[in-house]
Amino acid sequence: MSKIASAFRHGKAFIPFITCGDPDLETTEDVVLAAVENGADLIELGIPFSDPTAEGPVIQAANLRALTLNGGVTTDEIFAMVRRLRRKVEIPLVFMTYANVVFSYGAERFIWTCQDIGIDGLILPDIPFEEKEEFQPLCSKYGVDLVSFIAPTSENRISMIAREAEGFLYVVSSLGVTGVRSEIRTDIAAMARLVRQNTDIPFAVGFGISTPEQAREMARVADGVIVGSAIIRILEEYGKDAPEYVGAYVKKMKEAIR
Amino acid sequence: MTNAKGRFGIHGGQYIPETLMNAVIELETAYDHYKNDPEFNRELNELFCAYAGRPSRLYFAEKMTKDLGGARIYLKREDLNHTGSHKINNVLGQALLAKKMGKTRLIAETGAGQHGVATATAAALMDMECVVFMGEEDTVRQALNVYRMRLLGAAVVPVKTGTATLKDAVSEAMREWTSRISDTHYCLGSVMGPHPFPTIVRDFQAVISREIKEQLMEKEGKLPDAVLACVGGGSNSIGSFYHFIEDKDVRLIGCEAAGRGIDTFETAATVNTGRPGIFHGMKSYFCQDQYGQIAPVYSISAGLDYPGVGPEHAWLHDIGRAEYVPVTDEEAVCAFEYLSRTEGIIPAIESAHAVFHAMKLAPTMKPEQVIVITISGRGDKDCAAIARYRGEDIHE
């Protein structure tokens, strides 16, 4: 049984996304701890990439800050931070990054390290079902779940993807890239039904969610809610002082979906 | 488990968000249907001949041949095409395909502006909406092309993210495509990106080598000994190479932009300085740091200023079928000036990279041997920038 499943045992899961190293790794560590204390069920740790093609402007800017401020962070420094965090944090942690960050590090060396430092899953937005052979065998070998995506355009692909999904399914709420949206028009309930017909693993909805009302709405049909840009905006505004504010935000969101 | 599609050796593939998967599958299905459809091919050929001015000339550069002393040099004049470059070949093909698919809107990235101008042209001709993404840096370097695109009815979106050059324009066009798929075709300008783009673009550009083969057979009664073309993403070069790949005696030489030199960080010579990676939908060679962060590349030529190379080139390199040589800014500028003075032909600064290598190669070859250089575009767009490079204060 995947450790990720445990994130979905305390009511609907709240999953914050944090770009590692924005503005520095000490802040990232404190933000993770604040999120955990305030009810986060699973955390997506973003390893920054120079050209994040699936991200909107808010997370693009966070990637840039993480790679440039104070000389920028590296994958190895992020691994070391996760080792430190794992002494205090028990909830599942997953990495979200781009294929080249894993490929270029050496896929086996990267995924073995994930296991070694206590990372439970890997989210790679530029690895669709057709390309998962690139990393899937190594993820299976080292017990790291490779998370699959379902998008509003997936239609006839949903059953194929859901059947082989592991950890949790990442359901993309709307077309386009990450970022806060005032309204989500996709029929998430219809997607949820198709997912349920094909798999028992939990699914979480992300892209565009920022308010407790939106989160509550999504949690009516989904097992969890993922929030990225809204949290990155807090980091953008408060920098090193962000942990306290992120904590308060996580508390409010978790309460809304509980 | 399905097999990944569109591979050239280990390169290629479809490394894109799930949101785009059905779009590329739809494109592949449509292309597989229309590529063998006689009516589609008749229409495309009509556009090539009546509108774009094909076949393009294969010109014997007699003065250059005499001056350099060695191989006989021919120039494949893609610069004489409508819109002034080889880009129109691919764009007419993709626009016609998009139209058949029921799309009403074309989006594109552009570096030097040649592909953007070609896409805006095809959109005007075929009554389609057009949005072109262009690095902000390039909108300054190539201001005249920005005006051209607007004149043709396209919207030009300056991209401010990252290095504000071609790679960022590609990223932004991909982001736009994920947000609007149903009525929009992404008219990718080079043999790169996810399958089926590298194959589609190559097929539409392969008209270049098909014509070279016929034209040279007529003039010389033989195959060329070497074919040279510049390589950024690699569309004019793959077009120039394609029908010679099986002719093992024909040397295929891609000329990369070395910028200030391949031993500096200011270079865009991907095959010479990059290593395997996954980016912009494909596995190929990329300029990147040890952690896989894509490098900010540099070249005097906006059209070659890209940190990757098409997957088929990566494969031709791996199997040793094609050679990839670096040419610096200074060398390309020398060739730009040389061809202008010697033959009265001002090549695009991109194409000048190939001209320079030919200037080095020709004297080492025998007089009965033949070199073909593809002049991928015309150089008018570069005159102000080259003048400034030479210290003259000229602005458009």
PDB file of C-alpha atoms in Angstrom, chain A residues 3-256:
ATOM      1  CA  LYS A   3       2.077   5.774   1.807  1.00  0.00           C
ATOM      2  CA  ILE A   4       0.309   8.459  -0.206  1.00  0.00           C
ATOM      3  CA  ALA A   5      -3.029   6.753   0.554  1.00  0.00           C
ATOM      4  CA  SER A   6      -2.621   7.775   4.202  1.00  0.00           C
ATOM      5  CA  ALA A   7      -2.987  11.436   3.178  1.00  0.00           C
ATOM      6  CA  PHE A   8      -6.591  10.757   2.245  1.00  0.00           C
ATOM      7  CA  ARG A   9      -7.652   9.206   5.581  1.00  0.00           C
ATOM      8  CA  HIS A  10      -8.422  12.434   7.445  1.00  0.00           C
ATOM      9  CA  GLY A  11     -11.381  13.661   5.474  1.00  0.00           C
ATOM     10  CA  LYS A  12     -10.731  15.399   2.204  1.00  0.00           C
ATOM     11  CA  ALA A  13      -7.018  16.001   1.671  1.00  0.00           C
ATOM     12  CA  PHE A  14      -5.529  19.460   1.443  1.00  0.00           C
ATOM     13  CA  ILE A  15      -2.368  19.481  -0.697  1.00  0.00           C
ATOM     14  CA  PRO A  16      -0.265  22.637  -0.808  1.00  0.00           C
ATOM     15  CA  PHE A  17       2.402  23.173  -3.457  1.00  0.00           C
ATOM     16  CA  ILE A  18       5.617  24.985  -2.516  1.00  0.00           C
ATOM     17  CA  THR A  19       8.530  25.859  -4.802  1.00  0.00           C
ATOM     18  CA  CYS A  20      11.709  24.839  -2.976  1.00  0.00           C
ATOM     19  CA  GLY A  21      14.166  27.685  -2.491  1.00  0.00           C
ATOM     20  CA  ASP A  22      11.677  30.542  -2.942  1.00  0.00           C
ATOM     21  CA  PRO A  23      13.061  32.763  -1.525  1.00  0.00           C
ATOM     22  CA  ASP A  24      15.494  30.337   0.221  1.00  0.00           C
ATOM     23  CA  LEU A  25      15.515  26.769   1.583  1.00  0.00           C
ATOM     24  CA  GLU A  26      15.264  27.830   5.271  1.00  0.00           C
ATOM     25  CA  THR A  27      11.969  29.554   4.444  1.00  0.00           C
ATOM     26  CA  THR A  28      10.779  26.520   2.453  1.00  0.00           C
ATOM     27  CA  GLU A  29      11.489  24.310   5.480  1.00  0.00           C
ATOM     28  CA  ASP A  30       9.558  26.628   7.794  1.00  0.00           C
ATOM     29  CA  VAL A  31       6.665  26.917   5.340  1.00  0.00           C
ATOM     30  CA  VAL A  32       6.403  23.112   5.123  1.00  0.00           C
ATOM     31  CA  LEU A  33       6.382  22.829   8.932  1.00  0.00           C
ATOM     32  CA  ALA A  34       3.722  25.562   9.209  1.00  0.00           C
ATOM     33  CA  ALA A  35       1.575  23.818   6.586  1.00  0.00           C
ATOM     34  CA  VAL A  36       1.886  20.467   8.382  1.00  0.00           C
ATOM     35  CA  GLU A  37       0.981  21.990  11.772  1.00  0.00           C
ATOM     36  CA  ASN A  38      -2.103  23.570  10.240  1.00  0.00           C
ATOM     37  CA  GLY A  39      -3.535  20.465   8.659  1.00  0.00           C
ATOM     38  CA  ALA A  40      -1.845  19.853   5.287  1.00  0.00           C
ATOM     39  CA  ASP A  41      -2.256  16.171   4.403  1.00  0.00           C
ATOM     40  CA  LEU A  42       0.398  15.838   1.701  1.00  0.00           C
ATOM     41  CA  ILE A  43       2.891  18.353   0.369  1.00  0.00           C
ATOM     42  CA  GLU A  44       4.052  18.877  -3.196  1.00  0.00           C
ATOM     43  CA  LEU A  45       7.619  20.142  -3.160  1.00  0.00           C
ATOM     44  CA  GLY A  46       8.506  21.839  -6.431  1.00  0.00           C
ATOM     45  CA  ILE A  47      12.080  21.452  -7.661  1.00  0.00           C
ATOM     46  CA  PRO A  48      12.512  24.601  -9.731  1.00  0.00           C
ATOM     47  CA  PHE A  49      13.119  24.359 -13.481  1.00  0.00           C
ATOM     48  CA  SER A  50      14.405  27.106 -15.749  1.00  0.00           C
ATOM     49  CA  ASP A  51      11.548  26.747 -18.245  1.00  0.00           C
ATOM     50  CA  PRO A  52       8.387  25.484 -16.519  1.00  0.00           C
ATOM     51  CA  THR A  53       6.089  25.177 -19.527  1.00  0.00           C
ATOM     52  CA  ALA A  54       3.022  24.011 -17.581  1.00  0.00           C
ATOM     53  CA  GLU A  55       3.089  26.953 -15.157  1.00  0.00           C
ATOM     54  CA  GLY A  56       1.383  30.307 -15.237  1.00  0.00           C
ATOM     55  CA  PRO A  57       3.150  33.566 -14.368  1.00  0.00           C
ATOM     56  CA  VAL A  58       2.997  33.195 -10.546  1.00  0.00           C
ATOM     57  CA  ILE A  59       4.796  29.844 -10.353  1.00  0.00           C
ATOM     58  CA  GLN A  60       7.104  30.762 -13.252  1.00  0.00           C
ATOM     59  CA  ALA A  61       8.271  33.723 -11.183  1.00  0.00           C
ATOM     60  CA  ALA A  62       8.767  31.484  -8.120  1.00  0.00           C
ATOM     61  CA  ASN A  63      10.938  29.125 -10.184  1.00  0.00           C
ATOM     62  CA  LEU A  64      13.013  32.053 -11.349  1.00  0.00           C
ATOM     63  CA  ARG A  65      13.438  33.415  -7.807  1.00  0.00           C
ATOM     64  CA  ALA A  66      14.454  29.986  -6.523  1.00  0.00           C
ATOM     65  CA  LEU A  67      17.057  29.552  -9.272  1.00  0.00           C
ATOM     66  CA  THR A  68      18.552  33.035  -9.027  1.00  0.00           C
ATOM     67  CA  LEU A  69      18.228  34.516  -5.504  1.00  0.00           C
ATOM     68  CA  ASN A  70      21.365  34.029  -3.384  1.00  0.00           C
ATOM     69  CA  GLY A  71      23.030  32.048  -6.153  1.00  0.00           C
ATOM     70  CA  GLY A  72      20.033  29.754  -6.614  1.00  0.00           C
ATOM     71  CA  VAL A  73      19.195  26.312  -5.227  1.00  0.00           C
ATOM     72  CA  THR A  74      20.260  22.980  -6.701  1.00  0.00           C
ATOM     73  CA  THR A  75      18.619  19.564  -6.721  1.00  0.00           C
ATOM     74  CA  ASP A  76      21.253  18.296  -4.251  1.00  0.00           C
ATOM     75  CA  GLU A  77      20.534  21.110  -1.789  1.00  0.00           C
ATOM     76  CA  ILE A  78      16.820  20.312  -2.007  1.00  0.00           C
ATOM     77  CA  PHE A  79      17.542  16.635  -1.279  1.00  0.00           C
ATOM     78  CA  ALA A  80      19.486  17.714   1.824  1.00  0.00           C
ATOM     79  CA  MET A  81      16.564  19.900   2.948  1.00  0.00           C
ATOM     80  CA  VAL A  82      14.140  16.984   2.599  1.00  0.00           C
ATOM     81  CA  ARG A  83      16.440  14.831   4.758  1.00  0.00           C
ATOM     82  CA  ARG A  84      16.270  17.486   7.486  1.00  0.00           C
ATOM     83  CA  LEU A  85      12.488  17.834   7.122  1.00  0.00           C
ATOM     84  CA  ARG A  86      11.935  14.086   7.341  1.00  0.00           C
ATOM     85  CA  ARG A  87      13.151  14.122  10.972  1.00  0.00           C
ATOM     86  CA  LYS A  88      10.099  16.239  11.850  1.00  0.00           C
ATOM     87  CA  VAL A  89       7.489  15.562   9.162  1.00  0.00           C
ATOM     88  CA  GLU A  90       5.542  12.314   8.801  1.00  0.00           C
ATOM     89  CA  ILE A  91       2.902  13.119   6.176  1.00  0.00           C
ATOM     90  CA  PRO A  92       3.586  12.024   2.578  1.00  0.00           C
ATOM     91  CA  LEU A  93       5.848  14.289   0.553  1.00  0.00           C
ATOM     92  CA  VAL A  94       6.074  14.276  -3.234  1.00  0.00           C
ATOM     93  CA  PHE A  95       8.324  16.086  -5.682  1.00  0.00           C
ATOM     94  CA  MET A  96       6.820  18.042  -8.552  1.00  0.00           C
ATOM     95  CA  THR A  97       9.310  18.953 -11.261  1.00  0.00           C
ATOM     96  CA  TYR A  98      10.007  18.626 -14.980  1.00  0.00           C
ATOM     97  CA  ALA A  99      11.325  15.554 -16.787  1.00  0.00           C
ATOM     98  CA  ASN A 100      14.706  17.095 -17.566  1.00  0.00           C
ATOM     99  CA  VAL A 101      15.517  17.692 -13.903  1.00  0.00           C
ATOM    100  CA  VAL A 102      15.143  13.939 -13.263  1.00  0.00           C
ATOM    101  CA  PHE A 103      16.634  12.755 -16.578  1.00  0.00           C
ATOM    102  CA  SER A 104      19.645  15.025 -16.381  1.00  0.00           C
ATOM    103  CA  TYR A 105      20.447  14.015 -12.772  1.00  0.00           C
ATOM    104  CA  GLY A 106      20.384  10.395 -13.896  1.00  0.00           C
ATOM    105  CA  ALA A 107      16.892   8.939 -13.528  1.00  0.00           C
ATOM    106  CA  GLU A 108      17.979   5.992 -11.381  1.00  0.00           C
ATOM    107  CA  ARG A 109      20.171   8.116  -9.127  1.00  0.00           C
ATOM    108  CA  PHE A 110      17.338  10.652  -8.712  1.00  0.00           C
ATOM    109  CA  ILE A 111      14.600   8.123  -7.966  1.00  0.00           C
ATOM    110  CA  TRP A 112      16.824   6.041  -5.670  1.00  0.00           C
ATOM    111  CA  THR A 113      17.567   9.245  -3.745  1.00  0.00           C
ATOM    112  CA  CYS A 114      13.822   9.947  -3.460  1.00  0.00           C
ATOM    113  CA  GLN A 115      13.416   6.605  -1.709  1.00  0.00           C
ATOM    114  CA  ASP A 116      16.451   7.223   0.447  1.00  0.00           C
ATOM    115  CA  ILE A 117      15.316  10.626   1.734  1.00  0.00           C
ATOM    116  CA  GLY A 118      11.651   9.701   2.173  1.00  0.00           C
ATOM    117  CA  ILE A 119       9.930  11.138  -0.899  1.00  0.00           C
ATOM    118  CA  ASP A 120       6.772   9.142  -1.633  1.00  0.00           C
ATOM    119  CA  GLY A 121       5.879  10.235  -5.137  1.00  0.00           C
ATOM    120  CA  LEU A 122       6.920  12.079  -8.248  1.00  0.00           C
ATOM    121  CA  ILE A 123       4.763  14.461 -10.308  1.00  0.00           C
ATOM    122  CA  LEU A 124       6.097  15.273 -13.776  1.00  0.00           C
ATOM    123  CA  PRO A 125       3.697  17.397 -15.847  1.00  0.00           C
ATOM    124  CA  ASP A 126       5.627  16.767 -19.073  1.00  0.00           C
ATOM    125  CA  ILE A 127       5.434  12.973 -18.788  1.00  0.00           C
ATOM    126  CA  PRO A 128       2.081  11.820 -20.228  1.00  0.00           C
ATOM    127  CA  PHE A 129       0.868   8.217 -20.198  1.00  0.00           C
ATOM    128  CA  GLU A 130       2.657   7.477 -23.502  1.00  0.00           C
ATOM    129  CA  GLU A 131       6.051   8.424 -22.059  1.00  0.00           C
ATOM    130  CA  LYS A 132       5.856   7.018 -18.547  1.00  0.00           C
ATOM    131  CA  GLU A 133       8.078   4.052 -19.471  1.00  0.00           C
ATOM    132  CA  GLU A 134      10.886   6.589 -19.203  1.00  0.00           C
ATOM    133  CA  PHE A 135      10.624   6.560 -15.390  1.00  0.00           C
ATOM    134  CA  GLN A 136       7.916   4.077 -14.332  1.00  0.00           C
ATOM    135  CA  PRO A 137      10.121   0.974 -13.998  1.00  0.00           C
ATOM    136  CA  LEU A 138      12.570   2.871 -11.776  1.00  0.00           C
ATOM    137  CA  CYS A 139       9.751   4.346  -9.684  1.00  0.00           C
ATOM    138  CA  SER A 140       8.360   0.840  -9.150  1.00  0.00           C
ATOM    139  CA  LYS A 141      11.809  -0.488  -8.286  1.00  0.00           C
ATOM    140  CA  TYR A 142      12.334   2.121  -5.567  1.00  0.00           C
ATOM    141  CA  GLY A 143       8.770   2.369  -4.263  1.00  0.00           C
ATOM    142  CA  VAL A 144       8.116   5.911  -5.449  1.00  0.00           C
ATOM    143  CA  ASP A 145       4.635   6.532  -6.915  1.00  0.00           C
ATOM    144  CA  LEU A 146       4.624   8.155 -10.354  1.00  0.00           C
ATOM    145  CA  VAL A 147       1.521  10.363 -10.267  1.00  0.00           C
ATOM    146  CA  SER A 148      -0.623  10.534 -13.425  1.00  0.00           C
ATOM    147  CA  PHE A 149      -2.644  13.476 -14.736  1.00  0.00           C
ATOM    148  CA  ILE A 150      -6.151  13.685 -16.139  1.00  0.00           C
ATOM    149  CA  ALA A 151      -7.143  16.870 -17.986  1.00  0.00           C
ATOM    150  CA  PRO A 152     -10.469  18.274 -19.229  1.00  0.00           C
ATOM    151  CA  THR A 153      -9.339  17.195 -22.719  1.00  0.00           C
ATOM    152  CA  SER A 154      -8.516  13.601 -21.670  1.00  0.00           C
ATOM    153  CA  GLU A 155     -11.980  12.219 -22.520  1.00  0.00           C
ATOM    154  CA  ASN A 156     -11.401   8.764 -24.073  1.00  0.00           C
ATOM    155  CA  ARG A 157      -8.034   8.507 -22.301  1.00  0.00           C
ATOM    156  CA  ILE A 158      -9.388   8.669 -18.750  1.00  0.00           C
ATOM    157  CA  SER A 159      -9.983   4.945 -18.280  1.00  0.00           C
ATOM    158  CA  MET A 160      -6.576   3.987 -19.703  1.00  0.00           C
ATOM    159  CA  ILE A 161      -4.801   6.457 -17.426  1.00  0.00           C
ATOM    160  CA  ALA A 162      -6.877   5.713 -14.328  1.00  0.00           C
ATOM    161  CA  ARG A 163      -6.390   1.957 -14.591  1.00  0.00           C
ATOM    162  CA  GLU A 164      -2.610   2.267 -14.288  1.00  0.00           C
ATOM    163  CA  ALA A 165      -2.569   5.205 -11.865  1.00  0.00           C
ATOM    164  CA  GLU A 166      -0.744   4.989  -8.554  1.00  0.00           C
ATOM    165  CA  GLY A 167      -0.481   7.148  -5.438  1.00  0.00           C
ATOM    166  CA  PHE A 168      -3.196   9.597  -6.355  1.00  0.00           C
ATOM    167  CA  LEU A 169      -4.593  10.937  -9.606  1.00  0.00           C
ATOM    168  CA  TYR A 170      -3.964  14.583 -10.367  1.00  0.00           C
ATOM    169  CA  VAL A 171      -7.090  15.970 -12.029  1.00  0.00           C
ATOM    170  CA  VAL A 172      -6.450  19.230 -13.884  1.00  0.00           C
ATOM    171  CA  SER A 173      -9.480  21.468 -13.284  1.00  0.00           C
ATOM    172  CA  SER A 174      -9.346  23.511 -16.463  1.00  0.00           C
ATOM    173  CA  LEU A 175      -7.492  24.143 -19.706  1.00  0.00           C
ATOM    174  CA  GLY A 176      -4.274  26.111 -19.637  1.00  0.00           C
ATOM    175  CA  VAL A 177      -1.458  26.461 -17.161  1.00  0.00           C
ATOM    176  CA  THR A 178      -1.363  26.781 -13.372  1.00  0.00           C
ATOM    177  CA  GLY A 179      -2.713  29.951 -11.819  1.00  0.00           C
ATOM    178  CA  VAL A 180      -5.560  31.452  -9.866  1.00  0.00           C
ATOM    179  CA  ARG A 181      -8.895  31.465 -11.693  1.00  0.00           C
ATOM    180  CA  SER A 182     -12.093  33.221 -10.665  1.00  0.00           C
ATOM    181  CA  GLU A 183     -14.267  30.471 -12.060  1.00  0.00           C
ATOM    182  CA  ILE A 184     -13.834  26.776 -12.912  1.00  0.00           C
ATOM    183  CA  ARG A 185     -16.269  25.638 -15.555  1.00  0.00           C
ATOM    184  CA  THR A 186     -15.150  22.060 -16.194  1.00  0.00           C
ATOM    185  CA  ASP A 187     -17.622  19.339 -15.209  1.00  0.00           C
ATOM    186  CA  ILE A 188     -15.403  17.820 -12.527  1.00  0.00           C
ATOM    187  CA  ALA A 189     -18.220  15.546 -11.330  1.00  0.00           C
ATOM    188  CA  ALA A 190     -18.424  13.873 -14.737  1.00  0.00           C
ATOM    189  CA  MET A 191     -14.653  13.343 -14.769  1.00  0.00           C
ATOM    190  CA  ALA A 192     -14.870  11.989 -11.221  1.00  0.00           C
ATOM    191  CA  ARG A 193     -17.437   9.376 -12.255  1.00  0.00           C
ATOM    192  CA  LEU A 194     -15.201   8.129 -15.078  1.00  0.00           C
ATOM    193  CA  VAL A 195     -12.233   7.960 -12.726  1.00  0.00           C
ATOM    194  CA  ARG A 196     -14.228   6.030 -10.129  1.00  0.00           C
ATOM    195  CA  GLN A 197     -15.332   3.448 -12.693  1.00  0.00           C
ATOM    196  CA  ASN A 198     -11.689   2.610 -13.356  1.00  0.00           C
ATOM    197  CA  THR A 199      -9.738   2.904 -10.132  1.00  0.00           C
ATOM    198  CA  ASP A 200     -10.030   3.015  -6.356  1.00  0.00           C
ATOM    199  CA  ILE A 201      -7.058   5.287  -5.820  1.00  0.00           C
ATOM    200  CA  PRO A 202      -7.847   8.781  -4.547  1.00  0.00           C
ATOM    201  CA  PHE A 203      -7.930  11.747  -6.874  1.00  0.00           C
ATOM    202  CA  ALA A 204      -7.191  15.370  -6.160  1.00  0.00           C
ATOM    203  CA  VAL A 205      -8.142  18.425  -8.198  1.00  0.00           C
ATOM    204  CA  GLY A 206      -5.662  21.203  -8.935  1.00  0.00           C
ATOM    205  CA  PHE A 207      -5.095  24.271 -11.184  1.00  0.00           C
ATOM    206  CA  GLY A 208      -6.908  27.511 -10.477  1.00  0.00           C
ATOM    207  CA  ILE A 209      -8.138  26.862  -6.921  1.00  0.00           C
ATOM    208  CA  SER A 210      -7.503  29.629  -4.376  1.00  0.00           C
ATOM    209  CA  THR A 211     -10.547  30.353  -2.198  1.00  0.00           C
ATOM    210  CA  PRO A 212     -12.168  28.210   0.535  1.00  0.00           C
ATOM    211  CA  GLU A 213     -15.416  28.318  -1.472  1.00  0.00           C
ATOM    212  CA  GLN A 214     -13.726  26.879  -4.586  1.00  0.00           C
ATOM    213  CA  ALA A 215     -11.982  24.243  -2.467  1.00  0.00           C
ATOM    214  CA  ARG A 216     -15.249  23.241  -0.785  1.00  0.00           C
ATOM    215  CA  GLU A 217     -16.939  22.990  -4.167  1.00  0.00           C
ATOM    216  CA  MET A 218     -14.173  20.729  -5.541  1.00  0.00           C
ATOM    217  CA  ALA A 219     -14.055  18.594  -2.384  1.00  0.00           C
ATOM    218  CA  ARG A 220     -17.699  17.676  -2.852  1.00  0.00           C
ATOM    219  CA  VAL A 221     -16.649  15.374  -5.715  1.00  0.00           C
ATOM    220  CA  ALA A 222     -12.879  14.961  -5.253  1.00  0.00           C
ATOM    221  CA  ASP A 223     -10.809  13.275  -2.531  1.00  0.00           C
ATOM    222  CA  GLY A 224      -8.437  16.187  -2.267  1.00  0.00           C
ATOM    223  CA  VAL A 225      -7.648  19.707  -3.378  1.00  0.00           C
ATOM    224  CA  ILE A 226      -4.266  20.981  -4.612  1.00  0.00           C
ATOM    225  CA  VAL A 227      -3.350  24.648  -4.259  1.00  0.00           C
ATOM    226  CA  GLY A 228      -0.188  26.156  -5.738  1.00  0.00           C
ATOM    227  CA  SER A 229      -0.309  29.701  -7.086  1.00  0.00           C
ATOM    228  CA  ALA A 230      -2.341  31.079  -4.157  1.00  0.00           C
ATOM    229  CA  ILE A 231       0.363  29.881  -1.740  1.00  0.00           C
ATOM    230  CA  ILE A 232       3.188  31.114  -3.958  1.00  0.00           C
ATOM    231  CA  ARG A 233       1.515  34.545  -3.936  1.00  0.00           C
ATOM    232  CA  ILE A 234       1.809  34.584  -0.139  1.00  0.00           C
ATOM    233  CA  LEU A 235       5.504  33.740  -0.463  1.00  0.00           C
ATOM    234  CA  GLU A 236       5.903  36.425  -3.087  1.00  0.00           C
ATOM    235  CA  GLU A 237       4.328  38.988  -0.761  1.00  0.00           C
ATOM    236  CA  TYR A 238       5.884  38.032   2.572  1.00  0.00           C
ATOM    237  CA  GLY A 239       9.154  36.311   1.624  1.00  0.00           C
ATOM    238  CA  LYS A 240      10.945  35.063   4.746  1.00  0.00           C
ATOM    239  CA  ASP A 241       7.946  36.028   6.903  1.00  0.00           C
ATOM    240  CA  ALA A 242       5.608  33.820   4.852  1.00  0.00           C
ATOM    241  CA  PRO A 243       5.444  30.682   7.083  1.00  0.00           C
ATOM    242  CA  GLU A 244       2.978  32.246   9.540  1.00  0.00           C
ATOM    243  CA  TYR A 245       0.699  33.461   6.733  1.00  0.00           C
ATOM    244  CA  VAL A 246       0.886  30.177   4.797  1.00  0.00           C
ATOM    245  CA  GLY A 247      -0.001  28.359   8.031  1.00  0.00           C
ATOM    246  CA  ALA A 248      -3.100  30.514   8.512  1.00  0.00           C
ATOM    247  CA  TYR A 249      -4.115  29.989   4.872  1.00  0.00           C
ATOM    248  CA  VAL A 250      -3.700  26.202   5.071  1.00  0.00           C
ATOM    249  CA  LYS A 251      -5.808  26.112   8.257  1.00  0.00           C
ATOM    250  CA  LYS A 252      -8.606  28.051   6.579  1.00  0.00           C
ATOM    251  CA  MET A 253      -8.548  25.842   3.466  1.00  0.00           C
ATOM    252  CA  LYS A 254      -8.422  22.550   5.383  1.00  0.00           C
ATOM    253  CA  GLU A 255     -11.357  23.671   7.511  1.00  0.00           C
ATOM    254  CA  ALA A 256     -13.331  24.505   4.378  1.00  0.00           C
TER     255      ALA A 256
END
